Structure formats: C-alpha cells, structure tokens
mmCIF file of C-alpha atoms in Angstrom:
data_model
loop_
_atom_site.group_PDB
_atom_site.id
_atom_site.type_symbol
_atom_site.label_atom_id
_atom_site.label_comp_id
_atom_site.label_asym_id
_atom_site.label_seq_id
_atom_site.Cartn_x
_atom_site.Cartn_y
_atom_site.Cartn_z
ATOM 1 C CA UNK A 1 -0.095 -0.175 -0.049
ATOM 2 C CA UNK A 2 0.994 3.605 -0.793
ATOM 3 C CA UNK A 3 1.477 5.677 2.188
ATOM 4 C CA UNK A 4 3.355 8.629 3.575
ATOM 5 C CA UNK A 5 6.804 8.760 5.955
ATOM 6 C CA UNK A 6 9.146 11.198 7.442
ATOM 7 C CA UNK A 7 12.646 9.775 5.638
ATOM 8 C CA UNK A 8 15.961 10.835 6.926
ATOM 9 C CA UNK A 9 18.140 10.273 4.229
ATOM 10 C CA UNK A 10 21.815 11.474 5.393
ATOM 11 C CA UNK A 11 23.366 11.181 8.737
ATOM 12 C CA UNK A 12 22.130 14.109 10.796
ATOM 13 C CA UNK A 13 19.668 15.027 7.964
ATOM 14 C CA UNK A 14 16.521 16.466 7.896
ATOM 15 C CA UNK A 15 12.590 14.442 8.318
ATOM 16 C CA UNK A 16 11.397 14.654 4.626
ATOM 17 C CA UNK A 17 8.099 13.502 3.535
ATOM 18 C CA UNK A 18 7.932 10.805 1.199
ATOM 19 C CA UNK A 19 5.633 8.613 -0.551
ATOM 20 C CA UNK A 20 6.628 5.384 -0.034
ATOM 21 C CA UNK A 21 5.072 1.450 -0.392
ATOM 22 C CA UNK A 22 4.368 -0.592 2.824
ATOM 23 C CA UNK A 23 3.904 -4.282 2.452
ATOM 24 C CA UNK A 24 0.779 -6.156 3.766
ATOM 25 C CA UNK A 25 1.232 -7.408 7.518
ATOM 26 C CA UNK A 26 2.974 -11.044 7.662
ATOM 27 C CA UNK A 27 1.439 -13.494 10.042
ATOM 28 C CA UNK A 28 3.254 -12.033 13.290
ATOM 29 C CA UNK A 29 2.513 -8.268 12.101
ATOM 30 C CA UNK A 30 -0.043 -5.727 12.764
ATOM 31 C CA UNK A 31 -0.800 -2.820 10.119
ATOM 32 C CA UNK A 32 -1.345 0.241 12.247
ATOM 33 C CA UNK A 33 -3.032 3.630 10.879
ATOM 34 C CA UNK A 34 -0.925 5.798 12.779
ATOM 35 C CA UNK A 35 -3.384 8.845 14.246
ATOM 36 C CA UNK A 36 -0.110 10.336 16.181
ATOM 37 C CA UNK A 37 3.122 9.804 16.996
ATOM 38 C CA UNK A 38 5.547 11.588 19.843
ATOM 39 C CA UNK A 39 9.080 12.726 19.275
ATOM 40 C CA UNK A 40 11.484 11.008 21.704
ATOM 41 C CA UNK A 41 15.010 12.514 22.397
ATOM 42 C CA UNK A 42 16.121 8.976 20.843
ATOM 43 C CA UNK A 43 14.592 9.746 17.686
ATOM 44 C CA UNK A 44 16.388 12.973 17.110
ATOM 45 C CA UNK A 45 19.794 11.587 18.771
ATOM 46 C CA UNK A 46 19.781 8.320 16.763
ATOM 47 C CA UNK A 47 19.340 9.930 13.619
ATOM 48 C CA UNK A 48 22.742 11.918 13.660
ATOM 49 C CA UNK A 49 24.550 8.784 13.700
ATOM 50 C CA UNK A 50 22.407 6.419 12.343
ATOM 51 C CA UNK A 51 24.322 3.965 9.709
ATOM 52 C CA UNK A 52 21.577 2.791 7.497
ATOM 53 C CA UNK A 53 19.727 4.695 5.269
ATOM 54 C CA UNK A 54 17.377 6.145 4.323
ATOM 55 C CA UNK A 55 15.721 5.131 7.474
ATOM 56 C CA UNK A 56 11.800 5.978 8.921
ATOM 57 C CA UNK A 57 12.256 6.435 12.667
ATOM 58 C CA UNK A 58 9.450 6.820 15.036
ATOM 59 C CA UNK A 59 8.292 4.836 18.520
ATOM 60 C CA UNK A 60 6.088 6.944 20.532
ATOM 61 C CA UNK A 61 2.829 5.746 17.926
ATOM 62 C CA UNK A 62 -0.740 5.827 18.368
ATOM 63 C CA UNK A 63 -3.415 4.646 16.007
ATOM 64 C CA UNK A 64 -6.140 2.057 14.591
ATOM 65 C CA UNK A 65 -5.532 -1.299 13.966
ATOM 66 C CA UNK A 66 -6.375 -1.794 9.955
ATOM 67 C CA UNK A 67 -5.090 -5.529 9.479
ATOM 68 C CA UNK A 68 -3.622 -8.334 10.917
ATOM 69 C CA UNK A 69 -1.498 -11.495 10.306
ATOM 70 C CA UNK A 70 -3.011 -14.845 10.885
ATOM 71 C CA UNK A 71 -0.992 -15.470 13.956
ATOM 72 C CA UNK A 72 -2.068 -12.406 15.589
ATOM 73 C CA UNK A 73 -4.674 -13.039 18.431
ATOM 74 C CA UNK A 74 -4.667 -9.892 21.132
ATOM 75 C CA UNK A 75 -5.689 -7.031 18.505
ATOM 76 C CA UNK A 76 -7.917 -6.982 15.983
ATOM 77 C CA UNK A 77 -9.012 -4.892 13.330
ATOM 78 C CA UNK A 78 -10.750 -1.526 14.584
ATOM 79 C CA UNK A 79 -8.618 -1.554 17.991
ATOM 80 C CA UNK A 80 -7.345 1.691 19.206
ATOM 81 C CA UNK A 81 -3.725 1.056 19.919
ATOM 82 C CA UNK A 82 -0.703 2.560 21.787
ATOM 83 C CA UNK A 83 2.806 1.406 20.307
ATOM 84 C CA UNK A 84 5.671 0.772 22.704
ATOM 85 C CA UNK A 85 8.768 -1.312 22.373
ATOM 86 C CA UNK A 86 9.146 -4.859 20.928
ATOM 87 C CA UNK A 87 10.016 -7.813 22.787
ATOM 88 C CA UNK A 88 10.443 -11.679 22.091
ATOM 89 C CA UNK A 89 7.946 -12.788 24.511
ATOM 90 C CA UNK A 90 9.811 -16.308 24.939
ATOM 91 C CA UNK A 91 12.975 -15.605 26.389
ATOM 92 C CA UNK A 92 13.771 -15.858 30.210
ATOM 93 C CA UNK A 93 13.826 -12.338 31.125
ATOM 94 C CA UNK A 94 10.225 -11.892 29.111
ATOM 95 C CA UNK A 95 8.946 -15.185 30.715
ATOM 96 C CA UNK A 96 9.731 -13.597 34.207
ATOM 97 C CA UNK A 97 8.354 -10.237 33.244
ATOM 98 C CA UNK A 98 11.039 -8.293 32.674
ATOM 99 C CA UNK A 99 10.303 -7.535 29.052
ATOM 100 C CA UNK A 100 12.524 -4.601 28.936
ATOM 101 C CA UNK A 101 15.676 -6.533 29.189
ATOM 102 C CA UNK A 102 14.666 -8.912 26.508
ATOM 103 C CA UNK A 103 17.534 -11.421 25.946
ATOM 104 C CA UNK A 104 16.994 -10.527 22.219
ATOM 105 C CA UNK A 105 18.335 -7.305 23.063
ATOM 106 C CA UNK A 106 17.395 -3.609 22.451
ATOM 107 C CA UNK A 107 19.245 -4.019 19.042
ATOM 108 C CA UNK A 108 17.774 -7.012 17.140
ATOM 109 C CA UNK A 109 14.319 -6.164 18.042
ATOM 110 C CA UNK A 110 14.269 -2.695 17.910
ATOM 111 C CA UNK A 111 17.333 -0.649 16.561
ATOM 112 C CA UNK A 112 18.729 -2.756 13.638
ATOM 113 C CA UNK A 113 16.315 -0.784 11.061
ATOM 114 C CA UNK A 114 15.220 -4.430 9.706
ATOM 115 C CA UNK A 115 12.941 -7.179 11.079
ATOM 116 C CA UNK A 116 15.170 -10.229 12.222
ATOM 117 C CA UNK A 117 15.319 -12.011 8.923
ATOM 118 C CA UNK A 118 17.113 -8.560 7.388
ATOM 119 C CA UNK A 119 14.191 -7.563 5.221
ATOM 120 C CA UNK A 120 12.408 -4.261 5.622
ATOM 121 C CA UNK A 121 8.496 -3.710 4.668
ATOM 122 C CA UNK A 122 9.438 -0.024 3.172
ATOM 123 C CA UNK A 123 10.454 0.990 -0.270
ATOM 124 C CA UNK A 124 10.830 4.009 -2.399
ATOM 125 C CA UNK A 125 10.489 3.686 -6.070
ATOM 126 C CA UNK A 126 11.274 -0.299 -5.438
ATOM 127 C CA UNK A 127 14.258 0.414 -3.456
ATOM 128 C CA UNK A 128 14.355 -0.704 0.298
ATOM 129 C CA UNK A 129 13.842 1.820 3.090
ATOM 130 C CA UNK A 130 15.199 0.914 6.680
ATOM 131 C CA UNK A 131 12.512 0.966 9.285
ATOM 132 C CA UNK A 132 11.170 -1.374 12.413
ATOM 133 C CA UNK A 133 12.397 1.047 14.748
ATOM 134 C CA UNK A 134 11.573 -0.170 18.274
ATOM 135 C CA UNK A 135 8.988 -2.837 16.007
ATOM 136 C CA UNK A 136 6.856 0.297 14.502
ATOM 137 C CA UNK A 137 8.430 3.356 12.746
ATOM 138 C CA UNK A 138 5.513 5.615 13.555
ATOM 139 C CA UNK A 139 6.555 8.672 11.542
ATOM 140 C CA UNK A 140 4.365 7.449 8.835
ATOM 141 C CA UNK A 141 0.425 7.427 8.123
ATOM 142 C CA UNK A 142 0.895 3.670 8.613
ATOM 143 C CA UNK A 143 3.357 1.022 10.658
ATOM 144 C CA UNK A 144 3.861 -2.273 10.645
ATOM 145 C CA UNK A 145 3.919 -3.516 14.868
ATOM 146 C CA UNK A 146 3.927 -6.765 16.572
ATOM 147 C CA UNK A 147 1.859 -7.935 19.452
ATOM 148 C CA UNK A 148 4.868 -7.502 22.115
ATOM 149 C CA UNK A 149 4.397 -3.786 21.365
ATOM 150 C CA UNK A 150 0.536 -3.031 20.518
ATOM 151 C CA UNK A 151 -1.307 -2.256 23.614
ATOM 152 C CA UNK A 152 -5.159 -2.161 23.422
ATOM 153 C CA UNK A 153 -6.592 1.001 24.796
ATOM 154 C CA UNK A 154 -9.801 2.571 25.125
ATOM 155 C CA UNK A 155 -11.498 4.117 21.880
ATOM 156 C CA UNK A 156 -12.061 7.364 23.298
ATOM 157 C CA UNK A 157 -8.754 8.036 24.827
ATOM 158 C CA UNK A 158 -6.870 11.090 23.067
ATOM 159 C CA UNK A 159 -4.185 9.811 20.770
ATOM 160 C CA UNK A 160 -2.246 12.478 21.324
ATOM 161 C CA UNK A 161 -2.260 11.868 25.011
ATOM 162 C CA UNK A 162 -1.921 8.135 24.466
ATOM 163 C CA UNK A 163 1.392 8.400 21.790
ATOM 164 C CA UNK A 164 3.893 9.467 24.684
ATOM 165 C CA UNK A 165 2.940 6.773 27.193
ATOM 166 C CA UNK A 166 4.822 4.069 24.566
ATOM 167 C CA UNK A 167 8.027 5.451 25.806
ATOM 168 C CA UNK A 168 9.079 8.749 27.453
ATOM 169 C CA UNK A 169 6.218 8.770 29.937
ATOM 170 C CA UNK A 170 6.364 5.186 30.342
ATOM 171 C CA UNK A 171 10.092 5.424 31.108
ATOM 172 C CA UNK A 172 9.865 8.263 33.556
ATOM 173 C CA UNK A 173 6.768 7.147 35.809
ATOM 174 C CA UNK A 174 7.971 3.616 35.597
ATOM 175 C CA UNK A 175 11.016 4.501 37.034
ATOM 176 C CA UNK A 176 9.438 5.834 40.185
ATOM 177 C CA UNK A 177 6.423 3.338 40.013
ATOM 178 C CA UNK A 178 7.979 0.075 39.214
ATOM 179 C CA UNK A 179 11.901 0.285 40.236
ATOM 180 C CA UNK A 180 12.158 3.062 43.101
ATOM 181 C CA UNK A 181 8.693 2.339 44.851
ATOM 182 C CA UNK A 182 9.077 5.343 47.238
ATOM 183 C CA UNK A 183 6.823 5.097 50.168
ATOM 184 C CA UNK A 184 4.755 8.013 50.634
ATOM 185 C CA UNK A 185 6.711 11.368 52.328
ATOM 186 C CA UNK A 186 9.827 9.986 50.611
ATOM 187 C CA UNK A 187 12.216 12.899 48.999
ATOM 188 C CA UNK A 188 13.441 12.381 45.506
ATOM 189 C CA UNK A 189 15.284 14.807 43.062
ATOM 190 C CA UNK A 190 15.160 14.569 39.441
ATOM 191 C CA UNK A 191 18.258 15.520 36.911
ATOM 192 C CA UNK A 192 16.862 16.682 33.838
ATOM 193 C CA UNK A 193 13.270 17.950 33.524
ATOM 194 C CA UNK A 194 12.195 16.731 29.873
ATOM 195 C CA UNK A 195 9.612 14.619 29.059
ATOM 196 C CA UNK A 196 11.231 11.496 30.806
ATOM 197 C CA UNK A 197 11.881 13.482 34.084
ATOM 198 C CA UNK A 198 8.792 15.279 34.423
ATOM 199 C CA UNK A 199 6.998 12.067 33.956
ATOM 200 C CA UNK A 200 8.929 11.214 36.819
ATOM 201 C CA UNK A 201 7.771 14.231 38.739
ATOM 202 C CA UNK A 202 4.510 13.520 38.123
ATOM 203 C CA UNK A 203 4.728 9.831 39.168
ATOM 204 C CA UNK A 204 6.525 10.842 42.342
ATOM 205 C CA UNK A 205 3.951 13.648 43.324
ATOM 206 C CA UNK A 206 1.311 11.174 42.709
ATOM 207 C CA UNK A 207 2.684 8.773 45.459
ATOM 208 C CA UNK A 208 2.867 11.574 48.072
ATOM 209 C CA UNK A 209 6.766 11.964 47.829
ATOM 210 C CA UNK A 210 8.593 15.719 48.150
ATOM 211 C CA UNK A 211 10.213 16.029 44.367
ATOM 212 C CA UNK A 212 12.983 18.352 43.530
ATOM 213 C CA UNK A 213 13.709 19.195 39.899
ATOM 214 C CA UNK A 214 16.973 20.245 38.456
ATOM 215 C CA UNK A 215 16.979 21.941 34.942
ATOM 216 C CA UNK A 216 18.669 24.901 32.987
ATOM 217 C CA UNK A 217 15.543 25.705 31.070
ATOM 218 C CA UNK A 218 12.998 27.799 32.761
ATOM 219 C CA UNK A 219 10.219 27.153 31.211
ATOM 220 C CA UNK A 220 10.648 23.210 32.153
ATOM 221 C CA UNK A 221 11.090 24.413 35.817
ATOM 222 C CA UNK A 222 7.877 26.195 35.790
ATOM 223 C CA UNK A 223 6.068 22.914 34.339
ATOM 224 C CA UNK A 224 7.890 21.235 37.321
ATOM 225 C CA UNK A 225 6.469 23.391 40.000
ATOM 226 C CA UNK A 226 3.104 23.325 38.236
ATOM 227 C CA UNK A 227 3.051 19.537 38.679
ATOM 228 C CA UNK A 228 3.976 19.434 42.297
ATOM 229 C CA UNK A 229 7.824 19.726 42.721
ATOM 230 C CA UNK A 230 8.480 21.355 45.847
ATOM 231 C CA UNK A 231 11.438 23.214 44.464
ATOM 232 C CA UNK A 232 13.142 23.426 40.988
ATOM 233 C CA UNK A 233 16.692 24.393 40.571
ATOM 234 C CA UNK A 234 18.795 25.895 37.971
ATOM 235 C CA UNK A 235 22.323 24.383 37.946
ATOM 236 C CA UNK A 236 23.818 27.503 36.241
ATOM 237 C CA UNK A 237 22.663 29.837 39.098
ATOM 238 C CA UNK A 238 23.634 27.635 42.040
ATOM 239 C CA UNK A 239 27.026 27.012 43.203
ATOM 240 C CA UNK A 240 26.544 23.638 44.494
ATOM 241 C CA UNK A 241 23.690 21.819 43.198
ATOM 242 C CA UNK A 242 24.395 18.740 45.617
ATOM 243 C CA UNK A 243 24.417 21.127 48.826
ATOM 244 C CA UNK A 244 21.029 23.127 47.685
ATOM 245 C CA UNK A 245 19.384 19.546 46.952
ATOM 246 C CA UNK A 246 20.565 18.369 50.414
ATOM 247 C CA UNK A 247 19.422 21.622 52.055
ATOM 248 C CA UNK A 248 15.879 20.992 50.747
ATOM 249 C CA UNK A 249 15.483 17.459 51.254
ATOM 250 C CA UNK A 250 16.743 17.111 54.967
ATOM 251 C CA UNK A 251 19.799 14.849 55.096
ATOM 252 C CA UNK A 252 19.383 14.400 51.199
ATOM 253 C CA UNK A 253 17.194 12.545 49.055
ATOM 254 C CA UNK A 254 16.266 8.827 49.508
ATOM 255 C CA UNK A 255 16.245 8.850 45.540
ATOM 256 C CA UNK A 256 17.823 10.501 42.607
ATOM 257 C CA UNK A 257 16.965 10.050 38.921
ATOM 258 C CA UNK A 258 19.593 10.957 36.242
ATOM 259 C CA UNK A 259 17.789 11.519 32.837
ATOM 260 C CA UNK A 260 21.002 13.038 31.194
ATOM 261 C CA UNK A 261 23.658 10.545 31.056
ATOM 262 C CA UNK A 262 26.367 13.419 32.245
ATOM 263 C CA UNK A 263 29.047 12.632 34.229
ATOM 264 C CA UNK A 264 29.135 15.622 35.847
ATOM 265 C CA UNK A 265 25.314 15.249 36.580
ATOM 266 C CA UNK A 266 25.464 11.931 37.994
ATOM 267 C CA UNK A 267 28.290 13.000 40.386
ATOM 268 C CA UNK A 268 26.024 15.788 41.664
ATOM 269 C CA UNK A 269 23.165 12.875 42.266
ATOM 270 C CA UNK A 270 25.448 11.026 43.915
ATOM 271 C CA UNK A 271 26.831 13.628 46.275
ATOM 272 C CA UNK A 272 23.110 15.026 47.149
ATOM 273 C CA UNK A 273 21.881 11.452 48.147
ATOM 274 C CA UNK A 274 21.553 10.661 51.388
ATOM 275 C CA UNK A 275 23.133 7.448 53.086
ATOM 276 C CA UNK A 276 22.052 4.425 51.162
ATOM 277 C CA UNK A 277 20.319 6.182 48.851
ATOM 278 C CA UNK A 278 19.257 4.972 45.295
ATOM 279 C CA UNK A 279 20.279 6.537 41.870
ATOM 280 C CA UNK A 280 18.427 5.569 38.660
ATOM 281 C CA UNK A 281 20.407 5.938 35.562
ATOM 282 C CA UNK A 282 17.805 6.650 33.076
ATOM 283 C CA UNK A 283 19.877 8.665 30.569
ATOM 284 C CA UNK A 284 21.921 7.299 27.720
ATOM 285 C CA UNK A 285 25.321 7.892 27.523
ATOM 286 C CA UNK A 286 28.278 6.215 26.274
ATOM 287 C CA UNK A 287 30.449 6.556 29.705
ATOM 288 C CA UNK A 288 30.376 8.377 32.858
ATOM 289 C CA UNK A 289 33.267 8.925 35.536
ATOM 290 C CA UNK A 290 32.184 9.498 39.265
ATOM 291 C CA UNK A 291 33.912 8.705 42.600
ATOM 292 C CA UNK A 292 33.478 5.118 43.465
ATOM 293 C CA UNK A 293 34.476 6.273 46.942
ATOM 294 C CA UNK A 294 31.382 8.326 47.840
ATOM 295 C CA UNK A 295 29.269 5.351 46.240
ATOM 296 C CA UNK A 296 30.591 2.748 48.802
ATOM 297 C CA UNK A 297 31.251 5.176 51.637
ATOM 298 C CA UNK A 298 27.269 6.285 51.032
ATOM 299 C CA UNK A 299 26.234 3.006 50.329
ATOM 300 C CA UNK A 300 24.458 4.144 47.083
ATOM 301 C CA UNK A 301 22.592 1.800 45.142
ATOM 302 C CA UNK A 302 22.832 2.245 41.211
ATOM 303 C CA UNK A 303 20.537 1.036 39.094
ATOM 304 C CA UNK A 304 20.020 1.121 35.374
ATOM 305 C CA UNK A 305 16.593 1.581 33.894
ATOM 306 C CA UNK A 306 15.436 0.591 30.550
ATOM 307 C CA UNK A 307 11.922 1.794 29.433
ATOM 308 C CA UNK A 308 10.713 2.210 33.193
ATOM 309 C CA UNK A 309 11.180 -1.687 34.212
ATOM 310 C CA UNK A 310 7.712 -1.994 32.051
ATOM 311 C CA UNK A 311 5.349 -4.194 30.626
ATOM 312 C CA UNK A 312 3.907 -2.264 28.175
ATOM 313 C CA UNK A 313 0.516 -4.821 28.238
ATOM 314 C CA UNK A 314 -0.198 -3.851 31.796
ATOM 315 C CA UNK A 315 1.755 -0.275 32.488
ATOM 316 C CA UNK A 316 0.067 1.732 29.805
ATOM 317 C CA UNK A 317 -3.098 0.876 31.186
ATOM 318 C CA UNK A 318 -2.010 1.722 34.593
ATOM 319 C CA UNK A 319 -0.887 4.969 32.994
ATOM 320 C CA UNK A 320 -4.306 5.652 31.625
ATOM 321 C CA UNK A 321 -5.783 5.251 34.964
ATOM 322 C CA UNK A 322 -3.708 7.447 36.544
ATOM 323 C CA UNK A 323 -4.205 10.160 33.926
ATOM 324 C CA UNK A 324 -8.203 9.784 34.436
ATOM 325 C CA UNK A 325 -7.700 10.114 38.102
ATOM 326 C CA UNK A 326 -5.963 13.386 37.520
ATOM 327 C CA UNK A 327 -2.681 11.997 38.881
ATOM 328 C CA UNK A 328 -0.606 12.121 35.920
ATOM 329 C CA UNK A 329 -1.600 15.252 34.098
ATOM 330 C CA UNK A 330 0.572 14.612 30.702
ATOM 331 C CA UNK A 331 -1.190 17.407 28.549
ATOM 332 C CA UNK A 332 1.050 19.426 30.329
ATOM 333 C CA UNK A 333 3.940 18.356 28.639
ATOM 334 C CA UNK A 334 2.472 18.152 25.105
ATOM 335 C CA UNK A 335 2.761 20.443 21.944
ATOM 336 C CA UNK A 336 0.834 19.185 18.885
ATOM 337 C CA UNK A 337 2.180 19.527 15.561
ATOM 338 C CA UNK A 338 1.000 18.282 12.308
ATOM 339 C CA UNK A 339 2.663 15.694 10.704
ATOM 340 C CA UNK A 340 4.133 17.549 7.643
ATOM 341 C CA UNK A 341 5.630 20.174 10.234
ATOM 342 C CA UNK A 342 7.556 17.143 11.702
ATOM 343 C CA UNK A 343 11.050 19.011 11.068
ATOM 344 C CA UNK A 344 9.614 21.953 12.861
ATOM 345 C CA UNK A 345 8.675 20.108 15.829
ATOM 346 C CA UNK A 346 12.085 18.349 15.939
ATOM 347 C CA UNK A 347 13.842 21.479 15.781
ATOM 348 C CA UNK A 348 11.514 23.096 18.779
ATOM 349 C CA UNK A 349 12.326 19.664 20.869
ATOM 350 C CA UNK A 350 15.972 20.181 20.252
ATOM 351 C CA UNK A 351 16.423 23.672 21.148
ATOM 352 C CA UNK A 352 14.107 23.095 24.355
ATOM 353 C CA UNK A 353 11.318 25.338 23.204
ATOM 354 C CA UNK A 354 9.017 22.566 23.585
ATOM 355 C CA UNK A 355 8.799 19.408 26.078
ATOM 356 C CA UNK A 356 7.008 16.766 24.229
ATOM 357 C CA UNK A 357 6.040 17.112 20.724
ATOM 358 C CA UNK A 358 3.206 15.197 19.218
ATOM 359 C CA UNK A 359 2.750 14.826 15.682
ATOM 360 C CA UNK A 360 -1.082 14.398 14.744
ATOM 361 C CA UNK A 361 -2.168 12.442 11.479
ATOM 362 C CA UNK A 362 -5.765 12.491 10.310
#
C-alpha cells in the first residue's frame, strides 16, 4: 500500500515526507493507521549517527489497527492501540515479566532497521527503506507493528495523550512506580526535566513524595513546580547543586533519577543523596566518571533502567487510569504539530522550546 513517511536520508539530515510503499502484514505483524506520534529524544539523537539509510524513525505511535496477520490474536482490526517497544516474549527475561531486558536485546528487535530476517517492509521507488524502529517506525501514516508492542487502549482516549505513553512517559513514570517504588513522604530529586524527567516528577508527586527538579531551562522548571515539585533549581545559578538539594531534602533525598547521562550530573546526584540512597540511571550516555569511594562510603545503590522496567500491556493501562484520576496530567507536557511540520517539531524539541512534541495525523 502507498503511505507517507518522514524519511531521514543522510546522517543528521532532516525528516523529509516521502511517498513510500508498505508491505501487507506478515503472519506475526499488525498494520496500524497512525493517528499520533510522539517525538522522543532518542529519535533525534539516533538520526545523527544512524548508519543504515534511508530510514524511518518514530517509536511513540498511537492509532487504529487496520489489518493483522493470521498468527495475531491479541488485537483485531478496529482496535485503538498505543505502540511501545518490542520484545520476543519467550526468553527467560520476558517469561519473568522483565520484557524491557529481553534476551534478544534492544538492537535485534528495536534498533537494527530491519526485521530479524534482514528484510524491511518499506520501499521508495522499488528501493528498500530501513524501518522497524522499536518494532514500528511510526513517523508515517501507517506502520507495521507486533503483538508484543501493540497495547489495546480505550477508543475514546486521545491519541495525542496516548502516543507518549509508549516510551517517554512510560520510562519516567515507570522508573518511579516500578523501580524505586518510594514510600509516601520520601524525597526524590530528578536531574533533567524533559519529558522523561517530568513524567517521573508526576509519578513521584502522585505517590506523595517531596520532589526537587534540576534543569537549566526556565520553562521546564516552571512546569515541574506546576506539577507539584517542592523546588526547581537552575544548575547555572546554584554554586553547589548537591548542597542545595540536600538543604531542601533534609539529609539529602532518598532517591535520585538522572535523565541526562552526563558524568558531572551523575556525580551531583551521588553527592546529593543521603546515606544508602538510590540513583536510577535513565539517561543514555556512552560512559560516565564518578567517585567510586563516595558511592561505597555512602552505600549508594546504582540502578540502570530501560523503559521504566515496564511491561507495556499492563503498565500503559495503569498510566491511563492515573491520567483519568487526575494524577498524571500528561497534557501539560505536550505541544501538537501537524505531521507535515515534523522537522519544525524536531527543531523546537532540540532547542528546548517544547517538552514533548506530538505529531497529529488524520
């Protein structure tokens, strides 16, 4: 079938709308008409170095199922779905409910640019186009997905709200609710108040925690306070961020979340934590340096987190319930753009002008 998709044709190049051909779904695939797609930092950072081009990104899709392969049983044509990351469903990690750490690995199923057999369902004038990003490549009018990353949601739930639940919101809120699981009255500091960080703020406030946010962008600090953070600090204006956090959270916070992946910020988080505090590392980075002796002397626990340790089929409905209860006001993070303005949306996100851009498709 003929579709439109935002194609990246050179490393770091723009998203360009092209007419592509998309194969019919294979026996294990689901054809989804995309109605909204969130832009995640991962989409923007990955296109800067992605080696397999041309490529269609997008991994926060929402839409309506149009067709399913003969092996698919959990969704059917007409279902409204939110798309998330893909997992194999059969390995030891998946069997134990840890699908975010699927033994098949993030690359094979989510970041290879192809199906596992090396094929791609997308073509441009007969030439292959890479896709299958997080099992969806949802920067398009239609996408092929899988049972493991299709989550059925209420038909009347807004697709612009649903789309970010598949990755950014799931990661931030899941880090709090699934990993840290703070008791009411606990204190928590979030370094980096983008979509992931602010989702963590929302979830922690919903759990009656005292939350401090740290971010250099004034508008994001304002949103953090609006969401219920007790304080929001500008690291450029605070001589000692760790000391400032410790002053706000007496003896230091119980928990810290780093969404930046930066050594200096991780060191600040470690210094801010109280004895035997826990630091969740959510931000993607190649390497980090910090004082091991400080970690040991304070008994700090370091925890790497992927996708908020969430199983999308159960966690996304949980997020929707929290939203309906008024405890997860995701709409405060979202700015919508028409699909045709994807490059402008990407620019605004990279510049920090918006928190979570969501593309809308008819």
